[in-house]
Every structure is written in C-alpha cells, then in structure tokens.
C-alpha cells in the first residue's frame, strides 16, 4: 500500500497521506471498486479556542493527487465540517453535484452527518471521562498523544496498542 501510495506524489508528502493514497489506488486497481469517495477536507470545527480548524495543504490536495490516474473514479467533493449553516450549504452543494442528488437531499445528509459526528464526539469524551474516573481495566493505562491518522492506523504507529497490551497497559487515545 505504501509503495503504491507514494507513486506520483511529491516526495515531501507525509507518510499518512502516502498510505491514504495507497489505499485509494489499491481499492481502484486490486478490488476493482467502481468509485472511491475521498473528500477534500478544507476545515474542521474548533474543539478548543487555540485549535487551528484548517487541514494541511497536502491533505487538502490529496484527493486530487490520488485521482490523477483516473479522476472519474475518485469523488472529491469539497467538505467543511462545521456547525454553521453557510459552510454546510457549501458542502451540500458540492455533494449534490458529486452524487447527482438535489441540494435539499444533500443538505439533509450533511446535517445528519454533522449531528452524528457531534454525538460520536460527545460519547467518546464521556467514555474517556468514565475510564479516567473509574480506572482502566487491569488498573494500568497510558494516554497516547498524536494525530488521528497515526493513533488509529496500526501500520503508521507500528502496532503501538498491541505492544502496550503486551505490557499490560490499556492505550487510551488523547481525544
């Protein structure tokens, strides 16, 4: 996946983006999927005042770089994850074009997606609070710091959770 993902990308692109590109190419070439949805993530909601809500420039361009071989099979709608109606409408408009549905249908889907994402974030925070308050199973845990694309990808993080489990530690993601 990594070797395939690095082909055609600038050398300064980071490992997680090369892995993502490799997954897209694997799905298209080996699994013969009809199309892959790889949104262009432009902005994220601020979880804290000090957070930067913008994604890295290479991450913003990854969908277009990954689609270079076959742009008709990689769907790359521009996406802003935000609570405000303006950015949601812009995102819905792009998704409506991409999937050939009405803007109303796309807007309802985007609003539902934002609501489900918020529910997930609340549940995840609550689970973290519960673990920290009640104690972790086995009595020992480690809060692991990092970006989601490294924390949750076993290849990128060299199976960190498995190694911690072998030491009797529960890996608790920082988020």
Coordinates of C-alpha atoms in Angstrom, one line a residue:
X1 CA 0.0 0.0 0.0
X2 CA 2.8 2.4 0.9
X3 CA 4.8 1.8 -2.2
X4 CA 1.8 2.2 -4.4
X5 CA 0.7 5.4 -2.5
X6 CA 4.0 7.2 -2.9
X7 CA 3.9 6.9 -6.7
X8 CA 3.2 10.2 -8.4
X9 CA 3.1 12.2 -5.1
X10 CA 5.7 14.8 -4.3
X11 CA 8.4 13.4 -2.1
X12 CA 7.7 15.8 0.8
X13 CA 4.2 14.4 1.3
X14 CA 4.0 12.7 4.8
X15 CA 3.6 9.0 5.4
X16 CA -0.1 9.1 6.4
X17 CA -1.1 10.7 3.1
X18 CA 1.0 8.2 1.2
X19 CA -0.8 5.4 3.0
X20 CA -4.2 7.0 2.2
X21 CA -3.3 7.4 -1.4
X22 CA -2.1 3.8 -1.5
X23 CA -5.4 2.6 -0.1
X24 CA -7.3 4.5 -2.8
X25 CA -5.1 3.0 -5.5
X26 CA -5.5 -0.5 -4.0
X27 CA -9.3 -0.2 -4.0
X28 CA -9.3 1.0 -7.6
X29 CA -6.7 -1.4 -9.0
X30 CA -7.0 -4.5 -7.0
X31 CA -10.5 -4.5 -5.6
X32 CA -12.0 -3.0 -8.8
X33 CA -14.4 -0.8 -6.9
X34 CA -16.4 1.4 -9.1
X35 CA -15.7 4.7 -7.3
X36 CA -14.0 5.9 -4.1
X37 CA -15.2 8.8 -2.1
X38 CA -12.2 10.9 -0.9
X39 CA -13.5 14.3 0.2
X40 CA -11.3 17.4 0.1
X41 CA -11.3 18.3 3.8
X42 CA -11.0 22.1 4.0
X43 CA -11.9 23.0 7.5
X44 CA -12.8 21.3 10.8
X45 CA -14.7 22.6 13.8
X46 CA -12.7 24.1 16.6
X47 CA -12.7 21.9 19.6
X48 CA -10.7 24.5 21.6
X49 CA -10.1 28.2 21.2
X50 CA -6.5 27.6 20.3
X51 CA -7.2 24.9 17.7
X52 CA -6.4 25.5 14.0
X53 CA -9.5 24.4 12.1
X54 CA -7.7 24.1 8.8
X55 CA -6.2 21.0 7.4
X56 CA -2.7 20.7 6.0
X57 CA -2.4 21.8 2.4
X58 CA -1.2 18.4 1.2
X59 CA -4.2 16.8 3.0
X60 CA -6.4 19.2 1.1
X61 CA -4.8 18.3 -2.2
X62 CA -4.6 14.5 -1.6
X63 CA -7.9 13.7 -3.3
X64 CA -6.8 15.4 -6.5
X65 CA -3.4 13.9 -6.3
X66 CA -4.8 10.4 -5.7
X67 CA -7.3 10.8 -8.5
X68 CA -4.7 11.7 -11.1
X69 CA -4.7 8.3 -12.6
X70 CA -8.5 8.0 -13.0
X71 CA -10.4 11.2 -11.9
X72 CA -13.8 9.8 -13.0
X73 CA -13.5 7.0 -10.3
X74 CA -12.4 9.2 -7.3
X75 CA -15.1 11.5 -6.0
X76 CA -13.6 14.6 -4.3
X77 CA -16.3 16.9 -3.0
X78 CA -15.0 19.9 -1.0
X79 CA -16.0 19.4 2.6
X80 CA -16.2 21.7 5.6
X81 CA -17.2 20.1 8.9
X82 CA -18.9 23.0 10.7
X83 CA -22.0 23.7 12.8
X84 CA -22.8 26.9 10.9
X85 CA -25.4 26.7 8.1
X86 CA -23.3 28.6 5.5
X87 CA -20.4 26.1 5.3
X88 CA -22.9 23.2 5.5
X89 CA -24.8 24.6 2.5
X90 CA -21.5 24.9 0.5
X91 CA -20.6 21.3 1.4
X92 CA -24.1 20.1 0.5
X93 CA -23.9 21.9 -2.9
X94 CA -20.7 20.1 -3.8
X95 CA -22.1 16.7 -2.6
X96 CA -25.3 17.3 -4.6
X97 CA -23.2 17.7 -7.8
X98 CA -21.0 14.8 -7.0
X99 CA -23.8 12.3 -6.3
X100 CA -26.4 13.8 -8.7
X101 CA -29.0 14.5 -6.0
X102 CA -30.9 17.6 -5.1
X103 CA -29.4 20.2 -2.8
X104 CA -32.1 19.5 -0.3
X105 CA -31.3 15.8 -0.1
X106 CA -27.6 16.6 0.2
X107 CA -28.2 19.3 2.8
X108 CA -30.3 16.8 4.9
X109 CA -27.5 14.2 4.6
X110 CA -24.8 16.8 5.6
X111 CA -26.9 18.0 8.6
X112 CA -27.4 14.4 9.7
X113 CA -23.7 13.6 9.3
X114 CA -22.7 16.7 11.4
X115 CA -25.3 15.6 14.1
X116 CA -23.9 12.1 14.2
X117 CA -20.3 13.3 14.3
X118 CA -21.2 15.5 17.3
X119 CA -22.9 12.6 19.0
X120 CA -19.9 10.5 18.5
X121 CA -17.6 13.2 19.9
X122 CA -19.8 13.5 23.0
X123 CA -19.8 9.8 23.5
X124 CA -16.1 9.5 23.1
X125 CA -15.4 12.3 25.6
X126 CA -17.8 10.7 28.0
X127 CA -16.1 7.3 27.6
X128 CA -12.7 8.9 28.3
X129 CA -14.0 10.7 31.4
X130 CA -15.5 7.4 32.6
X131 CA -12.2 5.5 32.1
X132 CA -10.3 8.1 33.9
X133 CA -12.8 8.4 36.8
X134 CA -13.5 4.6 37.3
X135 CA -10.0 3.4 36.4
X136 CA -9.0 1.3 33.5
X137 CA -9.4 -2.4 33.3
X138 CA -6.3 -4.0 34.7
X139 CA -5.5 -0.9 36.6
X140 CA -2.9 0.5 34.2
X141 CA -3.3 2.7 31.2
X142 CA -1.4 5.2 29.1
X143 CA -2.9 8.2 27.3
X144 CA -1.4 8.2 23.8
X145 CA -0.9 11.5 22.1
X146 CA -0.9 12.0 18.4
X147 CA -2.8 12.8 15.3
X148 CA -5.8 10.5 14.5
X149 CA -4.2 9.2 11.3
X150 CA -1.2 8.0 13.3
X151 CA -3.1 7.0 16.5
X152 CA -5.6 4.8 14.8
X153 CA -3.6 3.2 12.0
X154 CA -1.7 0.2 13.2
X155 CA 0.7 0.4 10.3
X156 CA 1.6 4.0 10.8
X157 CA 2.1 3.6 14.6
X158 CA 3.9 0.3 14.4
X159 CA 1.1 -1.5 16.3
X160 CA 1.6 0.6 19.4
X161 CA -1.7 -0.5 21.0
X162 CA -0.7 -4.2 20.7
X163 CA 2.7 -3.6 22.2
X164 CA 1.2 -1.7 25.1
X165 CA -1.3 -4.5 25.7
X166 CA 1.6 -7.0 25.9
X167 CA 3.0 -4.8 28.7
X168 CA -0.4 -4.9 30.5
X169 CA -1.3 -1.3 29.6
X170 CA -4.5 0.0 28.0
X171 CA -3.9 2.5 25.3
X172 CA -6.2 5.5 25.8
X173 CA -6.3 7.9 22.8
X174 CA -5.9 11.5 23.8
X175 CA -9.2 12.6 22.3

